[in-house]
Amino acid sequence: MSFVEYGETIKDGDTAIVFLGHESMFPVKVQHGTVTQTKYGVIRHSTDLIGKKYGSKVTCSKGGWVFILHPTPELWTMNLPHRTQILYSTDISIITMMLELKPGSIVCESGTGSGSLSHALIRTVAPTGHLYTVEFHQQRAEKAREEFREHGVEHLVTVTNQDVCKNGFGVSNIADAVFLDIPSPWEAIGHAKSALKAEGGRICSFSPCIEQVQRTCLAMEEYGFTEINTLEILLRVYNVRTISLQIPDLGKAAEDNSSTGFDSSKPSHQASPCANLQQGTVQFKSGVPLREVVGHTGYLTFATKT
Amino acid sequence: RKIIFEKQWFYLDNAIGHIYGTTFEVTSGGNLQPKQEVEETTTETKEAGTDNRNIVDDGKSQKLTHDDIKALKDKGIKGQEIVQQLIENSTTFRDKTEFAQDKYIKKKKKKYEAVVTIVKPSTRILSTMYYAREPGKINHLRYDTLAQMLTLGNIHAGNKMIVMETCAGLVLGAVMERMGGYGSIIQMYPGGGPVRAATSCFGFPKAFFDNLHEFPLSKVQSLLSGTFTTETLPAEPEENALVEEESNGLSEEKQPSLQETEEEPAAEAPMEINPAEEQDTMDINAEDVEFKESKEKENKENVREKQIKQWERRKKLQEAAALLREKNADGLIVASKFHPTPLLLSLLEFVAPSRPFVVYCQYKEPLLECYTKLRERGGVINLKLSESWLRNYQVLPDRSHPKLTMSGGGGYLLSGITVVWERGKPDCSNSEALKVEEPSSKRCKLQDLPC
């Protein structure tokens, strides 16, 4: 296992994702002799996990079962221990594409935070690229280093414990891209510019508030960045449901039901109490938006150094 | 060679040797290289009004007539100077607010100062460009949706990917960029051959193509049932592929003059694209002519050449088939004009367990069906139907707001993860599906549990 390379079987020391059910999962560190408790019973690592294929169904002691998944940055993002607010995969995807990251890219990031974006960046720039990440909080920097080691990607990342606004990224003229997720990104734009390669590169700053964006844009302009562009991306997730709607009784003659075009070929799995499948209801599949969705994460400001 | 772009025509010769991102000014015929930053001193008149209560639209505020402006243009006067003239001859300019003046200048600059920036191709540039200019060719796949696909699919170096797309090769190119030449890609194609018009715009090194395989979609069933041979190839692929590419190139050429785009990066890229595609068409034409001339003479050689080509194609096909037969691909990406359900039900068989797959569709309904069918089949978990929204902002001091127009739709994605498929017990997997996804009441309870 590694976050940058697929493996077939589960090995001692791997980080694996235990999938319990819809959106319910957690990471485990696989170790000989260890057990993990789930609501379906106990998983014994030595016998239940090690040597098995990733993607296998594992039966727990109470007869329940779970799936064991290969770790990916996306699964990690959904399951990592939060030390800070994190970036989710929707924002991460557009950041990765707009920063034009690919194998071999050199990236600077600050702050490291919980390492959600860091894992995704490392995945993309591997095996020849490198991530220089700066975190001013000593404990968080330590924790991130530890995680990178556990996940088998430490050779692709350098964690520096310093203040990026004062001391910069600790490197100069080597980066293809810079990412900033700090409270005052405008104070780090100068350092970002000097971290980027002389022949140019891309920069992105993530800020929740528009005032931060304005100051950042002004700073970018001042430092000669071009193609400054601010955008926001939101994800809308749909639940797939079979919906049945009742046909109102308008007192029409019973034989005139050809026009209603019943589409009730498939009875719903969860025969909900009120849905009687007689004539008088119409069923259809629908993608229903979740009741509550993320309305705002942050503004993403991109620019180019030429 | 002459390039037409945004109602301008020019030669690219002068642009060689400059770094990417250099801005050029267009003169009569060639390219001129102006400075990166033009000093923004055009507005030395810092006189400005506070509101527009006295500004009346009488259509006479501009004292220069249409013909005057044309005359200025014909004289070959610099665009910058024309803009200055326009400002000086506008009676209302001084009464406009500072912001309105700014806007006025920007608008005029766009019209009269013809500058082009030459940038390096990338997924970012090409996908934005295709979405703005040729959305029909890429099934209206918006660039942020493409970005989601690359992330959800965990595309990275070393993967063995299966890609099925009818997006002019844009999705293929995006996957190739993310894999950086490491690992392998098997492109499934419909018809006579894969379309890679957009792929060629990326300018990938030749080595990237060494591990790019292709396999005809029409042979999938026989491969799955084990009756696959290379004896019956799909109808003469080369010609078909070329024809398709040719028509691509032609419409691409026409495009720039038809459509005006506001965004700079999107607008700039085609210049780099067109030459490549034009080249293609020209080569093809040239070949055709040669063919006719030397038909008799080299008939034998041609036959031989054809045989060699066919043999090589068979060999490549065998390789691709062998790769697929291992059934251990690291992911599946589908973005096509076809109904996704049959594609997915068949192609997922080639994917290893615990690997992500992503299907794009311009419409939501086919994905609803696909979702249901995958649930019935089993062997997949964490199915998610989603759509992303993208909003661009204007950020200027005291004038920050969302851009006026935003894209209406960028398509839908269905993603999930494969797991070990217990084919023998379909009932079991069905009940699993029920247990895992369906009852919403249980789902809520699941989330409440501390686990």
Short mmCIF file of C-alpha atoms in Angstrom, two decimals, chain A residues 3-8 19-26 38-40 53-57 63-65 67-75 78 89-94 96-103 120 123-124 126-128 198-199 202 210 213-214 217-218 221 224-227 229-241 266 269-270 285-289 291 296 299 301 304 306, chain B residues 19-22 36-37 119-125 127-128 143-144 146-148 150-157 159 177-180 182 263-265 268 330 353-356 364 367-368 371-373 376 381-400 403 412 417-420 422 425 428 430-432 434-440 442-443 446-447 449 451:
data_model
loop_
_atom_site.label_atom_id
_atom_site.label_comp_id
_atom_site.label_asym_id
_atom_site.label_seq_id
_atom_site.Cartn_x
_atom_site.Cartn_y
_atom_site.Cartn_z
CA PHE A 3 -1.08 6.59 -1.29
CA VAL A 4 0.74 6.95 -4.60
CA GLU A 5 0.71 3.33 -5.76
CA TYR A 6 -1.99 0.69 -5.79
CA GLY A 7 -1.25 -2.58 -4.06
CA GLU A 8 -3.25 -5.75 -4.38
CA PHE A 19 -16.31 0.77 4.75
CA LEU A 20 -19.38 0.15 6.90
CA GLY A 21 -22.13 1.53 4.74
CA HIS A 22 -23.30 4.65 3.07
CA GLU A 23 -20.71 7.38 3.75
CA SER A 24 -19.83 5.59 6.95
CA MET A 25 -16.21 4.54 7.07
CA PHE A 26 -13.03 5.01 9.03
CA THR A 38 -17.11 -1.94 14.67
CA LYS A 39 -20.78 -1.99 15.24
CA TYR A 40 -20.88 -5.26 13.30
CA LYS A 53 -7.28 -8.47 -1.29
CA TYR A 54 -8.24 -4.84 -1.12
CA GLY A 55 -11.94 -4.56 -1.91
CA SER A 56 -12.76 -7.80 -0.04
CA LYS A 57 -15.77 -8.26 2.12
CA GLY A 63 -21.91 -11.85 11.48
CA GLY A 64 -22.01 -8.39 10.01
CA TRP A 65 -19.62 -7.47 7.24
CA PHE A 67 -15.49 -3.82 2.93
CA ILE A 68 -11.81 -3.02 3.21
CA LEU A 69 -10.70 -0.39 0.73
CA HIS A 70 -7.37 0.73 -0.63
CA PRO A 71 -6.56 4.21 0.65
CA THR A 72 -6.76 7.10 -1.78
CA PRO A 73 -6.37 10.81 -1.07
CA GLU A 74 -10.13 11.17 -1.59
CA LEU A 75 -11.03 8.50 0.96
CA MET A 78 -13.35 11.92 4.08
CA SER A 89 -12.24 16.96 -2.95
CA THR A 90 -14.44 19.32 -4.96
CA ASP A 91 -12.16 22.28 -4.31
CA ILE A 92 -9.07 20.08 -4.51
CA SER A 93 -9.96 18.93 -8.04
CA ILE A 94 -10.27 22.39 -9.49
CA THR A 96 -5.15 20.65 -9.07
CA MET A 97 -6.31 21.29 -12.61
CA MET A 98 -6.03 25.08 -12.52
CA LEU A 99 -2.53 24.88 -11.04
CA GLU A 100 -1.70 22.55 -13.93
CA LEU A 101 -0.21 19.91 -11.65
CA LYS A 102 1.09 16.65 -13.03
CA PRO A 103 3.82 14.12 -12.36
CA ALA A 120 -3.87 14.91 -3.12
CA ARG A 123 -0.50 11.84 -5.40
CA THR A 124 -0.57 14.04 -8.47
CA ALA A 126 4.50 11.63 -7.79
CA PRO A 127 6.83 9.95 -8.57
CA THR A 128 9.22 12.70 -9.73
CA ALA A 198 11.95 32.26 -12.93
CA GLU A 199 10.19 31.18 -16.11
CA ARG A 202 0.70 29.27 -11.25
CA ILE A 210 -14.40 38.32 -0.13
CA VAL A 213 -9.86 37.95 -1.83
CA GLN A 214 -9.77 41.67 -2.61
CA CYS A 217 -5.96 40.31 -5.78
CA LEU A 218 -4.43 43.73 -5.15
CA GLU A 221 -1.46 42.70 -9.25
CA GLY A 224 2.97 41.48 -11.45
CA PHE A 225 0.85 38.35 -11.53
CA THR A 226 -1.39 38.09 -14.59
CA GLU A 227 -4.52 36.17 -15.55
CA ASN A 229 -9.25 34.95 -11.83
CA THR A 230 -11.51 34.28 -8.85
CA LEU A 231 -14.02 31.47 -8.80
CA GLU A 232 -16.11 29.37 -6.52
CA ILE A 233 -17.06 25.74 -6.98
CA LEU A 234 -19.90 23.91 -5.29
CA LEU A 235 -20.92 20.28 -5.37
CA ARG A 236 -24.49 19.18 -5.60
CA VAL A 237 -25.09 15.57 -4.65
CA TYR A 238 -28.29 13.76 -5.56
CA ASN A 239 -29.97 10.83 -3.87
CA VAL A 240 -31.47 8.44 -6.35
CA ARG A 241 -35.02 7.72 -5.27
CA LYS A 266 -40.71 -1.19 -10.89
CA HIS A 269 -37.56 -1.33 -2.60
CA GLN A 270 -38.72 0.51 0.44
CA LYS A 285 -36.88 7.72 -10.61
CA SER A 286 -35.55 11.04 -9.48
CA GLY A 287 -32.30 12.56 -8.38
CA VAL A 288 -33.28 14.37 -5.23
CA PRO A 289 -30.92 17.01 -3.86
CA ARG A 291 -31.80 18.47 2.25
CA HIS A 296 -19.84 27.99 0.51
CA TYR A 299 -13.19 31.65 -3.02
CA THR A 301 -8.14 33.00 -6.71
CA THR A 304 -0.03 33.27 -13.40
CA THR A 306 5.20 34.98 -16.33
CA ILE B 19 8.81 32.25 -23.70
CA TYR B 20 5.25 31.06 -23.16
CA GLY B 21 3.01 33.79 -21.85
CA THR B 22 4.50 36.46 -24.07
CA GLN B 36 4.69 42.81 -21.11
CA GLU B 37 3.25 45.76 -19.21
CA VAL B 119 0.44 30.08 -23.86
CA LYS B 120 1.51 26.53 -23.31
CA PRO B 121 -1.20 23.89 -23.79
CA SER B 122 -2.51 22.17 -20.68
CA THR B 123 -5.70 20.52 -19.55
CA ARG B 124 -6.69 23.80 -17.96
CA ILE B 125 -6.33 25.77 -21.19
CA SER B 127 -10.68 22.18 -21.51
CA THR B 128 -11.68 25.81 -20.96
CA TYR B 143 -13.79 22.00 -17.21
CA ASP B 144 -14.62 21.81 -13.52
CA LEU B 146 -13.46 17.21 -15.96
CA ALA B 147 -11.38 18.23 -12.94
CA GLN B 148 -13.73 16.29 -10.67
CA LEU B 150 -9.62 13.26 -12.68
CA THR B 151 -9.73 13.51 -8.89
CA LEU B 152 -12.58 11.07 -8.27
CA GLY B 153 -10.85 8.61 -10.59
CA ASN B 154 -7.63 8.94 -8.55
CA ILE B 155 -5.71 9.39 -11.80
CA HIS B 156 -1.98 9.33 -11.14
CA ALA B 157 1.31 8.04 -12.43
CA ASN B 159 -2.13 3.55 -13.10
CA GLU B 177 -1.22 14.61 -18.57
CA ARG B 178 -1.95 13.38 -15.03
CA MET B 179 -0.17 10.10 -15.63
CA GLY B 180 2.92 11.76 -17.05
CA TYR B 182 3.90 6.33 -16.30
CA GLU B 263 -11.98 35.11 -21.69
CA GLU B 264 -8.36 35.58 -22.56
CA PRO B 265 -6.93 32.13 -21.87
CA GLU B 268 -5.67 32.46 -26.90
CA ASP B 330 -6.93 0.66 -11.72
CA PRO B 353 -11.60 -4.45 -6.82
CA SER B 354 -11.22 -1.35 -4.61
CA ARG B 355 -10.73 0.96 -7.58
CA PRO B 356 -12.67 4.09 -8.45
CA LYS B 364 -29.02 13.15 -15.31
CA LEU B 367 -27.21 8.10 -14.77
CA LEU B 368 -30.24 7.45 -12.56
CA TYR B 371 -27.19 3.84 -10.66
CA THR B 372 -30.12 1.47 -10.28
CA LYS B 373 -28.62 -1.14 -12.60
CA GLU B 376 -28.77 -4.58 -8.93
CA ILE B 381 -20.08 0.69 -3.30
CA ASN B 382 -20.14 4.35 -2.42
CA LEU B 383 -22.15 5.27 -5.52
CA LYS B 384 -22.55 8.98 -5.82
CA LEU B 385 -24.45 11.06 -8.34
CA SER B 386 -23.24 14.63 -8.41
CA GLU B 387 -23.00 17.84 -10.33
CA SER B 388 -20.67 20.74 -9.79
CA TRP B 389 -21.48 24.40 -10.02
CA LEU B 390 -18.96 26.98 -11.05
CA ARG B 391 -19.23 30.67 -10.40
CA ASN B 392 -16.73 33.25 -11.59
CA TYR B 393 -16.18 36.55 -9.80
CA GLN B 394 -15.16 40.03 -10.76
CA VAL B 395 -12.85 41.28 -8.04
CA LEU B 396 -12.03 44.99 -8.23
CA PRO B 397 -11.83 47.59 -5.45
CA ASP B 398 -15.43 48.42 -4.47
CA ARG B 399 -16.76 46.53 -7.47
CA SER B 400 -16.63 42.87 -6.47
CA LYS B 403 -19.87 37.58 -12.95
CA TYR B 412 -23.39 15.04 -14.25
CA ILE B 417 -15.67 2.16 -5.98
CA THR B 418 -15.48 -1.45 -7.13
CA VAL B 419 -15.35 -4.27 -4.60
CA VAL B 420 -14.89 -8.01 -4.88
CA GLU B 422 -19.68 -12.23 -5.61
CA LYS B 425 -24.99 -14.72 -4.94
CA CYS B 428 -26.92 -11.32 -1.37
CA ASN B 430 -28.92 -7.02 -3.71
CA SER B 431 -29.79 -7.20 -0.07
CA GLU B 432 -26.48 -5.57 0.64
CA LEU B 434 -30.67 -2.44 0.33
CA LYS B 435 -28.97 -2.59 3.62
CA VAL B 436 -26.32 -0.10 2.68
CA GLU B 437 -28.06 2.56 0.67
CA GLU B 438 -31.77 2.48 0.49
CA PRO B 439 -33.63 3.12 3.70
CA SER B 440 -33.10 6.71 4.54
CA LYS B 442 -31.42 3.78 8.71
CA ARG B 443 -28.89 6.00 7.05
CA LEU B 446 -25.81 5.13 10.88
CA GLN B 447 -24.39 8.59 10.85
CA LEU B 449 -23.48 6.17 15.64
CA CYS B 451 -17.76 4.76 14.80
#
